[in-house]
Amino acid sequence: MAVEITSVLTQKVADLACLELTEAEVRDFTAQLGEVLHYIDQLSEIDVKGVEPLTYPHEMDLVLRDDSICTPELDARGKPKILEHAPDVLSGGFKVPPIL
Amino acid sequence: MAPEFETVIGLEVHCQLATETKLFCGCRAKLPKGRTVADEEPNLNTCPVCTGHPGSLPVLNKKAVELAIRAGIATSCEIRRRSVFARKNYFYPDLPKGYQISQYDQPLCKNGFLEVALVGAGLKKIRIERIHLEEDAGKSIHMPGYSLVNLNRASVPLIEIVSAPDLSSPGEAGVYLRMLYAIVTALEICDGNLQEGNFRCDANVSVRPKGSDKLGTRVEIKNINSFRFVERAIEYEALRQVELLRSGGQVIQETRTFDSDKGVTLSMRAKEEAHDYRYFPDPDLVPLTFDDAWIERIQNDLPELPRKRQDRYIVDFGLSELDASALVNSRVLTKLFEGVISAFKSALKARALDQKNISKSVVNLIISEVPRLVNETGIEVDQSKLNSTHIVELVMLQSAGVISHSSARQVLATVWGSGDRIETIVKRLGLEQVSDLSALEPIIDDVIARNAQQVAELRSGKDKVMSFLVGQVMKASQGKANPTMLSGLIKKKIGI
Amino acid sequence: MKTVSEVHSAFDAHKTSPVELTSEFLVRARKSRLNAFITLCEDRALAQAKVCQEQFKSHGRVPREEFPLFGVPIGIKDVIVMDGVRTTCGSLMLENYIPPYTATAVERLERAGAIILGKLNCDEFAMGSSNENSAFGPVAHPTHPGYVSGGSSGGPAAAVAGGLCVASLGTDTGGSIRLPASFCGVVGFKPTYGRVSRSGLIAFASSLDQIGPFASTVEDCARMLDVMAGPDLRDSTSSQVPKGSWVNAISYTPEWNKIRVGIPKEYFIGGLAPAVQKAIEASLNWFRSKGAKLVELSLPHTQYSVATYYVVAVSEASSNLARFDGVRFGMRPREAADVKDLLSFYKKSRSRFGAEVKRRIILGTFALSSGYYDAFYRRACQVRRLIRDDFNRAFEKVDVIASPVSPTTAFKIGQKSKDPLEMYLNDVFTIPASLAGLPALSVPCGKDAEALPIGLHLIAPHFAEESLFSIARGFEKEFSNGS
């Protein structure tokens, strides 16, 4: 599938990935992605009709977990330890811009 | 609904599985009894896995799979021996990993159905397209200028039950939902706490000219968590669409939300703004596979289905269809009823009591009085002080003629909050019925004296007047007279 | 001191002690100019060394049966988490990230007595082949300043080669252990997919990533795998296949006349640097001279491997790296604190990814997006099956497949960094085994005219680590002596 990579497409995909690109990055990436996709396009030569996609390198059974509780880790003040890692915490919640 | 249009409805129900822990980690998923989401300390029930810390990996909860399979069996689905978890990618602060682990093109259960009983229209088969497992997102609290994310609910296990567009009225949707609810609660798949969003629904609604076999443009109404609201939302939405079409407009494919205060649906986003979720198989979880033996084991351990239980109640206890279905549609009431019945079993053997008559009294108390008390007091059955022994004692006293039906209601209301013994309450409130002739005689004499005309009518053979006179005596005795003896006494007094 | 047994002999002979040795290695690491370490965890290392010291006293000797890595100084690639120790992934995104738990592999090493010195430099989120993509600067080649160490596990390779630790942990997604091992002249081993738990390995591409060891000898790699392998309830893709005792397995010499070495013709179609070509031919001749049978075979889909790999790996990466949003951990740049809408918030808080990481996230997002999924992601997964099936067929005829690790020896810093595609092609020989989930290693097999090391690549069937180790060990013991 030959795809024409334009700066509009690069920008659109960057939005989907929540990445901010400078104008120079949009320009460079558009050119580089075009080249990489051109290279990847060789996959379209192969006849893959009826070939089941392979996601996992080899057959494995999914191992399941028993429904037993692990107690959460608390800090010295009895607050959830997981909050120590967050850049901005308020009233025990992770603070973010307003969600509407 | 306008006669020239018909409504087409499909429902997607999200149902929280009654596991102790989350879908992919050992954090607590179940709320402690009587606690709400709001009671919990934010982010207490979290770990590196459900907060999406780098390097952490999901490990699937076996119980959740069992419960999902139960739901599949109960809705006659094909249980697929190989299903695949997929990532649904989007950015949102309550979604810790930047993707939700769900199932996409290879769900656990497929192609089932439910037969719902419609008033006056018999049974209707509603197809269930799929049931799949997925994790819930967290919750956000919205403040002016910022939001706070709480991940206690993140990765709590859900099943999504997707019906075909086989429902054709808000009423049908309501019946289907209530039946589904009865099943998932009776089979202990879901705790069924509606306030906490254990069971919530998205409705896909479209309208089309009657007789057309082409589906109209559908609108999805998101996240409705009460049966009444579902019915109202669909009703409003169908009308809105019909009015649009009639006025020459077009329905646009979009996602809407239901404002229960105003009773209207509001646009959230149009299809063009639809997310590109970039689903792909989750490489951290190989396909879920299992053998027939496991399914058989789950099937054998399956609690009784509501429909089967309802039939049994009708046959064994002579309950009406309506009473039986009211019972089985509520897990707490069923539990109470089963408790009372088993307590009675021994008593019934000992004394030759009329089983069907007793069942009727028990059912009356349970399906009319108990829900009324829940409504009035705001206390749920399992948080009230009422237990099955109370009901056994109450019905015994009632059938022995010691207390009246109306007194029984009064006692029940008292037990609800106090949990005292029935006998104690009856004594304390002085509710024993008066069967003692000497105590009743003056009251009867008084009633006869004050109602000369009715007495004359009774004498002339108008039997209907009797109930009026009995009523007067009951009133004068403040309900304590035993009504079964009264008509005899009155007749004796006036000599007929 | 280059090997575990040398360390243990030195302890037994009272030439040094765990604390002394640890301190010595820490000093060396601090003084080193290789830029191999990003973070040293001196307190943790010394505390563990003291525990070893006590145990040594009470036993009077190294309790090697119970603690196979007793007192051995080890470094960990900085994409593997340790509770309380900064883990950066070579990225500014995680400049100050302190993980709340320890990776299973590291836990098992420490339980076996290993002393973790610190966290080793790598390409940002393990994306790269030269270690030039680290936010903490490139890792210098241990013997050739100005040359790259190879990537993405440049730190772990250079640290072992440069004597900054006895062994190290790297991760391999498309060759990230084998390539730097080859460039730096050490042994680097990628286990069968699922052999070692990925719990605590910060994912680049989950269906390809594996943790594996670097060491000076095949034996020490086997020793490390002995300790780390086995099922883990924190990783559903960790294999239930029983683990062997590989250290014991390699103590005997293979019966060479029963060994069949496969030579895939697609790996020898030109483009090899002459010195590499020569060293590999010499290696193959050595196998023949020992009586092994050389079997030419075909892996017909080899030429599509790099394209397949890039689609699969970047697709998974685009999703794996979505969690870096500055909400629950990591950094939140000041710009992100002030924005009022979500999209700008995400864009600002995700702005610290480097160029290569952004490039790959964008490519992966594209390959999974609506309208392109079938032509890119799905098709790549289909070709991935064809590539794996090629190997399955090949391993009906041979016990091990031999090839170069890389078409060239280490190149100069900056030489290839302008052209992403040219950089991707470094991995052409290592990628196929990654796609198929096979165990593979790089063992030194010579040097070029500038004395830059060359690695021989050996690939074995799934879970056939035992034969892979014993063949590699036999080669290492005798071929090295002869070269």
mmCIF file of C-alpha atoms in Angstrom, chain C residues 10-243:
data_model
loop_
_atom_site.group_PDB
_atom_site.id
_atom_site.type_symbol
_atom_site.label_atom_id
_atom_site.label_comp_id
_atom_site.label_asym_id
_atom_site.label_seq_id
_atom_site.Cartn_x
_atom_site.Cartn_y
_atom_site.Cartn_z
ATOM 1 C CA ALA C 10 39.598 -14.528 45.018
ATOM 2 C CA PHE C 11 37.142 -14.539 47.943
ATOM 3 C CA ASP C 12 38.063 -18.101 48.899
ATOM 4 C CA ALA C 13 41.749 -17.205 48.760
ATOM 5 C CA HIS C 14 41.050 -14.115 50.912
ATOM 6 C CA LYS C 15 42.598 -11.917 48.212
ATOM 7 C CA THR C 16 39.598 -9.654 48.458
ATOM 8 C CA SER C 17 36.237 -9.508 50.203
ATOM 9 C CA PRO C 18 32.754 -8.687 48.951
ATOM 10 C CA VAL C 19 32.872 -5.210 50.484
ATOM 11 C CA GLU C 20 36.366 -4.517 49.224
ATOM 12 C CA LEU C 21 35.552 -5.745 45.735
ATOM 13 C CA THR C 22 32.305 -3.775 45.587
ATOM 14 C CA SER C 23 34.040 -0.598 46.693
ATOM 15 C CA GLU C 24 36.755 -1.153 44.131
ATOM 16 C CA PHE C 25 34.213 -1.567 41.329
ATOM 17 C CA LEU C 26 32.279 1.487 42.494
ATOM 18 C CA VAL C 27 35.430 3.585 42.424
ATOM 19 C CA ARG C 28 36.241 2.297 38.964
ATOM 20 C CA ALA C 29 32.711 3.082 37.780
ATOM 21 C CA ARG C 30 32.919 6.611 39.123
ATOM 22 C CA LYS C 31 36.242 7.226 37.432
ATOM 23 C CA SER C 32 35.315 5.619 34.137
ATOM 24 C CA ARG C 33 35.039 7.772 31.011
ATOM 25 C CA LEU C 34 32.842 5.321 29.145
ATOM 26 C CA ASN C 35 29.611 6.982 30.296
ATOM 27 C CA ALA C 36 28.314 3.473 30.879
ATOM 28 C CA PHE C 37 26.512 4.167 34.143
ATOM 29 C CA ILE C 38 23.650 6.643 34.476
ATOM 30 C CA THR C 39 23.088 6.018 38.176
ATOM 31 C CA LEU C 40 25.148 4.226 40.810
ATOM 32 C CA CYS C 41 23.327 2.736 43.790
ATOM 33 C CA GLU C 42 26.283 2.662 46.139
ATOM 34 C CA ASP C 43 24.392 2.298 49.414
ATOM 35 C CA ARG C 44 22.355 -0.603 48.202
ATOM 36 C CA ALA C 45 25.449 -2.263 46.717
ATOM 37 C CA LEU C 46 27.496 -1.856 49.879
ATOM 38 C CA ALA C 47 24.651 -3.061 52.080
ATOM 39 C CA GLN C 48 24.332 -6.197 49.977
ATOM 40 C CA ALA C 49 28.126 -6.605 50.024
ATOM 41 C CA LYS C 50 28.100 -6.495 53.822
ATOM 42 C CA VAL C 51 25.467 -9.204 53.932
ATOM 43 C CA CYS C 52 27.709 -11.308 51.692
ATOM 44 C CA GLN C 53 30.686 -10.592 53.910
ATOM 45 C CA GLU C 54 28.825 -11.889 56.970
ATOM 46 C CA GLN C 55 27.748 -14.997 55.124
ATOM 47 C CA PHE C 56 31.297 -15.568 53.955
ATOM 48 C CA LYS C 57 32.507 -15.335 57.529
ATOM 49 C CA SER C 58 29.977 -17.801 58.816
ATOM 50 C CA HIS C 59 30.590 -20.280 55.989
ATOM 51 C CA GLY C 60 34.326 -19.783 55.837
ATOM 52 C CA ARG C 61 34.044 -20.002 52.047
ATOM 53 C CA VAL C 62 31.861 -18.839 49.179
ATOM 54 C CA PRO C 63 28.441 -20.533 49.541
ATOM 55 C CA ARG C 64 28.221 -20.872 45.757
ATOM 56 C CA GLU C 65 25.668 -23.707 45.797
ATOM 57 C CA GLU C 66 23.129 -21.537 47.574
ATOM 58 C CA PHE C 67 24.232 -18.205 46.088
ATOM 59 C CA PRO C 68 25.579 -18.808 42.574
ATOM 60 C CA LEU C 69 26.287 -15.075 42.095
ATOM 61 C CA PHE C 70 27.686 -14.517 45.569
ATOM 62 C CA GLY C 71 29.339 -11.115 45.780
ATOM 63 C CA VAL C 72 29.439 -10.634 42.002
ATOM 64 C CA PRO C 73 29.266 -6.953 40.904
ATOM 65 C CA ILE C 74 26.568 -6.560 38.290
ATOM 66 C CA GLY C 75 25.090 -3.612 36.367
ATOM 67 C CA ILE C 76 21.517 -3.277 35.146
ATOM 68 C CA LYS C 77 20.355 -1.606 31.945
ATOM 69 C CA ASP C 78 18.363 1.464 32.865
ATOM 70 C CA VAL C 79 15.097 0.192 31.377
ATOM 71 C CA ILE C 80 14.756 -2.380 34.179
ATOM 72 C CA VAL C 81 13.239 -1.088 37.408
ATOM 73 C CA MET C 82 14.550 -1.335 40.950
ATOM 74 C CA ASP C 83 12.569 -0.176 43.951
ATOM 75 C CA GLY C 84 13.910 3.161 45.124
ATOM 76 C CA VAL C 85 16.607 3.424 42.446
ATOM 77 C CA ARG C 86 16.168 6.045 39.742
ATOM 78 C CA THR C 87 15.270 4.458 36.406
ATOM 79 C CA THR C 88 15.481 6.787 33.411
ATOM 80 C CA CYS C 89 15.214 4.656 30.257
ATOM 81 C CA GLY C 90 17.832 7.051 28.942
ATOM 82 C CA SER C 91 15.056 9.614 28.630
ATOM 83 C CA LEU C 92 14.331 13.054 30.001
ATOM 84 C CA MET C 93 10.730 11.843 30.383
ATOM 85 C CA LEU C 94 11.890 9.762 33.345
ATOM 86 C CA GLU C 95 14.786 11.940 34.445
ATOM 87 C CA ASN C 96 13.748 11.650 38.093
ATOM 88 C CA TYR C 97 11.595 8.552 38.122
ATOM 89 C CA ILE C 98 11.964 6.347 41.201
ATOM 90 C CA PRO C 99 10.067 3.083 40.633
ATOM 91 C CA PRO C 100 7.944 1.554 43.404
ATOM 92 C CA TYR C 101 8.991 -2.055 42.795
ATOM 93 C CA THR C 102 11.830 -4.251 41.586
ATOM 94 C CA ALA C 103 11.928 -6.258 38.365
ATOM 95 C CA THR C 104 11.646 -10.016 38.880
ATOM 96 C CA ALA C 105 14.944 -10.666 37.068
ATOM 97 C CA VAL C 106 16.815 -8.271 39.367
ATOM 98 C CA GLU C 107 15.107 -9.707 42.436
ATOM 99 C CA ARG C 108 16.317 -13.158 41.430
ATOM 100 C CA LEU C 109 19.868 -11.938 40.824
ATOM 101 C CA GLU C 110 19.989 -10.290 44.241
ATOM 102 C CA ARG C 111 18.549 -13.388 45.866
ATOM 103 C CA ALA C 112 21.427 -15.299 44.275
ATOM 104 C CA GLY C 113 23.910 -12.992 45.992
ATOM 105 C CA ALA C 114 24.585 -10.543 43.165
ATOM 106 C CA ILE C 115 25.607 -7.016 44.064
ATOM 107 C CA ILE C 116 23.879 -4.436 41.908
ATOM 108 C CA LEU C 117 26.214 -1.510 41.333
ATOM 109 C CA GLY C 118 23.871 0.717 39.372
ATOM 110 C CA LYS C 119 21.924 1.482 36.238
ATOM 111 C CA LEU C 120 23.531 1.347 32.828
ATOM 112 C CA ASN C 121 23.171 3.731 29.934
ATOM 113 C CA CYS C 122 21.182 2.826 26.842
ATOM 114 C CA ASP C 123 19.325 4.303 23.896
ATOM 115 C CA GLU C 124 16.180 6.116 24.972
ATOM 116 C CA PHE C 125 13.524 3.483 25.702
ATOM 117 C CA ALA C 126 15.889 0.959 24.099
ATOM 118 C CA MET C 127 15.276 2.479 20.686
ATOM 119 C CA GLY C 128 18.515 2.560 18.773
ATOM 120 C CA SER C 129 21.486 0.556 17.588
ATOM 121 C CA SER C 130 24.374 2.769 18.635
ATOM 122 C CA ASN C 131 23.516 4.183 22.063
ATOM 123 C CA GLU C 132 23.587 7.649 20.524
ATOM 124 C CA ASN C 133 19.917 8.186 21.387
ATOM 125 C CA SER C 134 20.438 8.436 25.141
ATOM 126 C CA ALA C 135 19.471 11.689 26.803
ATOM 127 C CA PHE C 136 22.517 11.042 29.004
ATOM 128 C CA GLY C 137 24.928 10.985 26.070
ATOM 129 C CA PRO C 138 26.423 8.135 24.033
ATOM 130 C CA VAL C 139 28.398 5.332 25.629
ATOM 131 C CA ALA C 140 31.973 5.294 24.455
ATOM 132 C CA HIS C 141 33.425 2.188 22.909
ATOM 133 C CA PRO C 142 35.510 0.447 25.604
ATOM 134 C CA THR C 143 38.682 0.200 23.533
ATOM 135 C CA HIS C 144 38.134 2.631 20.667
ATOM 136 C CA PRO C 145 37.248 6.155 21.755
ATOM 137 C CA GLY C 146 35.149 7.949 19.158
ATOM 138 C CA TYR C 147 33.394 4.730 18.168
ATOM 139 C CA VAL C 148 29.936 3.648 19.252
ATOM 140 C CA SER C 149 29.422 0.832 21.738
ATOM 141 C CA GLY C 150 26.398 -0.414 19.818
ATOM 142 C CA GLY C 151 22.855 -0.273 21.086
ATOM 143 C CA SER C 152 20.533 -0.187 22.553
ATOM 144 C CA SER C 153 22.297 -1.917 25.482
ATOM 145 C CA GLY C 154 25.522 0.046 24.983
ATOM 146 C CA GLY C 155 26.054 0.611 28.702
ATOM 147 C CA PRO C 156 25.770 -3.051 29.713
ATOM 148 C CA ALA C 157 28.105 -4.177 26.906
ATOM 149 C CA ALA C 158 30.733 -1.498 27.473
ATOM 150 C CA ALA C 159 30.629 -1.937 31.251
ATOM 151 C CA VAL C 160 31.462 -5.643 31.007
ATOM 152 C CA ALA C 161 34.087 -5.085 28.293
ATOM 153 C CA GLY C 162 35.610 -2.179 30.213
ATOM 154 C CA GLY C 163 35.784 -4.119 33.490
ATOM 155 C CA LEU C 164 33.224 -1.925 35.285
ATOM 156 C CA CYS C 165 31.210 -4.985 36.280
ATOM 157 C CA VAL C 166 31.592 -8.731 35.958
ATOM 158 C CA ALA C 167 28.250 -9.191 34.259
ATOM 159 C CA SER C 168 25.270 -7.065 33.350
ATOM 160 C CA LEU C 169 21.651 -7.218 32.275
ATOM 161 C CA GLY C 170 20.534 -5.846 28.966
ATOM 162 C CA THR C 171 17.382 -6.139 26.960
ATOM 163 C CA ASP C 172 16.991 -7.262 23.390
ATOM 164 C CA THR C 173 14.069 -6.329 21.157
ATOM 165 C CA GLY C 174 15.638 -6.558 17.697
ATOM 166 C CA GLY C 175 19.276 -7.151 18.568
ATOM 167 C CA SER C 176 19.905 -4.746 21.427
ATOM 168 C CA ILE C 177 21.974 -7.284 23.373
ATOM 169 C CA ARG C 178 23.719 -9.080 20.533
ATOM 170 C CA LEU C 179 24.784 -6.028 18.526
ATOM 171 C CA PRO C 180 26.571 -4.165 21.340
ATOM 172 C CA ALA C 181 28.067 -7.467 22.570
ATOM 173 C CA SER C 182 29.517 -7.965 19.113
ATOM 174 C CA PHE C 183 30.780 -4.366 18.883
ATOM 175 C CA CYS C 184 32.361 -4.504 22.346
ATOM 176 C CA GLY C 185 33.776 -8.032 22.180
ATOM 177 C CA VAL C 186 31.818 -9.666 25.008
ATOM 178 C CA VAL C 187 29.239 -12.467 25.137
ATOM 179 C CA GLY C 188 25.640 -11.270 24.925
ATOM 180 C CA PHE C 189 22.703 -13.619 25.119
ATOM 181 C CA LYS C 190 19.023 -13.161 24.293
ATOM 182 C CA PRO C 191 16.923 -15.980 25.811
ATOM 183 C CA THR C 192 13.863 -17.582 24.208
ATOM 184 C CA TYR C 193 10.906 -15.196 24.445
ATOM 185 C CA GLY C 194 9.202 -15.960 27.753
ATOM 186 C CA ARG C 195 12.251 -17.565 29.396
ATOM 187 C CA VAL C 196 12.874 -14.573 31.669
ATOM 188 C CA SER C 197 10.054 -12.576 33.225
ATOM 189 C CA ARG C 198 9.507 -9.149 31.713
ATOM 190 C CA SER C 199 7.978 -7.833 34.928
ATOM 191 C CA GLY C 200 9.833 -4.613 35.633
ATOM 192 C CA LEU C 201 11.244 -4.289 32.131
ATOM 193 C CA ILE C 202 9.897 -0.986 30.799
ATOM 194 C CA ALA C 203 8.359 -2.122 27.564
ATOM 195 C CA PHE C 204 9.486 -1.046 24.124
ATOM 196 C CA ALA C 205 7.791 -3.813 22.105
ATOM 197 C CA SER C 206 6.187 -6.348 24.411
ATOM 198 C CA SER C 207 6.066 -9.291 22.007
ATOM 199 C CA LEU C 208 9.786 -8.948 21.249
ATOM 200 C CA ASP C 209 11.443 -7.662 24.431
ATOM 201 C CA GLN C 210 13.566 -10.056 26.445
ATOM 202 C CA ILE C 211 15.976 -9.495 29.315
ATOM 203 C CA GLY C 212 19.325 -11.215 28.875
ATOM 204 C CA PRO C 213 22.868 -11.206 30.265
ATOM 205 C CA PHE C 214 26.209 -9.843 29.138
ATOM 206 C CA ALA C 215 29.358 -11.463 30.479
ATOM 207 C CA SER C 216 32.911 -12.232 29.485
ATOM 208 C CA THR C 217 32.133 -15.910 29.040
ATOM 209 C CA VAL C 218 29.312 -18.123 27.823
ATOM 210 C CA GLU C 219 29.495 -19.911 31.154
ATOM 211 C CA ASP C 220 28.645 -16.764 33.085
ATOM 212 C CA CYS C 221 25.741 -16.026 30.763
ATOM 213 C CA ALA C 222 24.450 -19.517 31.501
ATOM 214 C CA ARG C 223 24.919 -18.920 35.211
ATOM 215 C CA MET C 224 22.909 -15.696 34.998
ATOM 216 C CA LEU C 225 20.129 -17.432 33.083
ATOM 217 C CA ASP C 226 20.052 -20.256 35.647
ATOM 218 C CA VAL C 227 19.236 -17.676 38.280
ATOM 219 C CA MET C 228 16.750 -15.549 36.311
ATOM 220 C CA ALA C 229 14.748 -18.023 34.245
ATOM 221 C CA GLY C 230 11.439 -19.608 35.179
ATOM 222 C CA PRO C 231 7.772 -18.741 35.407
ATOM 223 C CA ASP C 232 6.706 -15.560 37.208
ATOM 224 C CA LEU C 233 3.190 -14.796 38.364
ATOM 225 C CA ARG C 234 3.733 -11.140 37.543
ATOM 226 C CA ASP C 235 4.207 -11.793 33.815
ATOM 227 C CA SER C 236 1.624 -13.860 31.930
ATOM 228 C CA THR C 237 4.028 -14.286 29.023
ATOM 229 C CA SER C 238 6.712 -15.879 31.193
ATOM 230 C CA SER C 239 7.008 -19.457 30.064
ATOM 231 C CA GLN C 240 6.028 -22.526 32.050
ATOM 232 C CA VAL C 241 8.580 -24.619 30.135
ATOM 233 C CA PRO C 242 10.869 -26.147 32.794
ATOM 234 C CA LYS C 243 14.244 -24.505 33.071
#
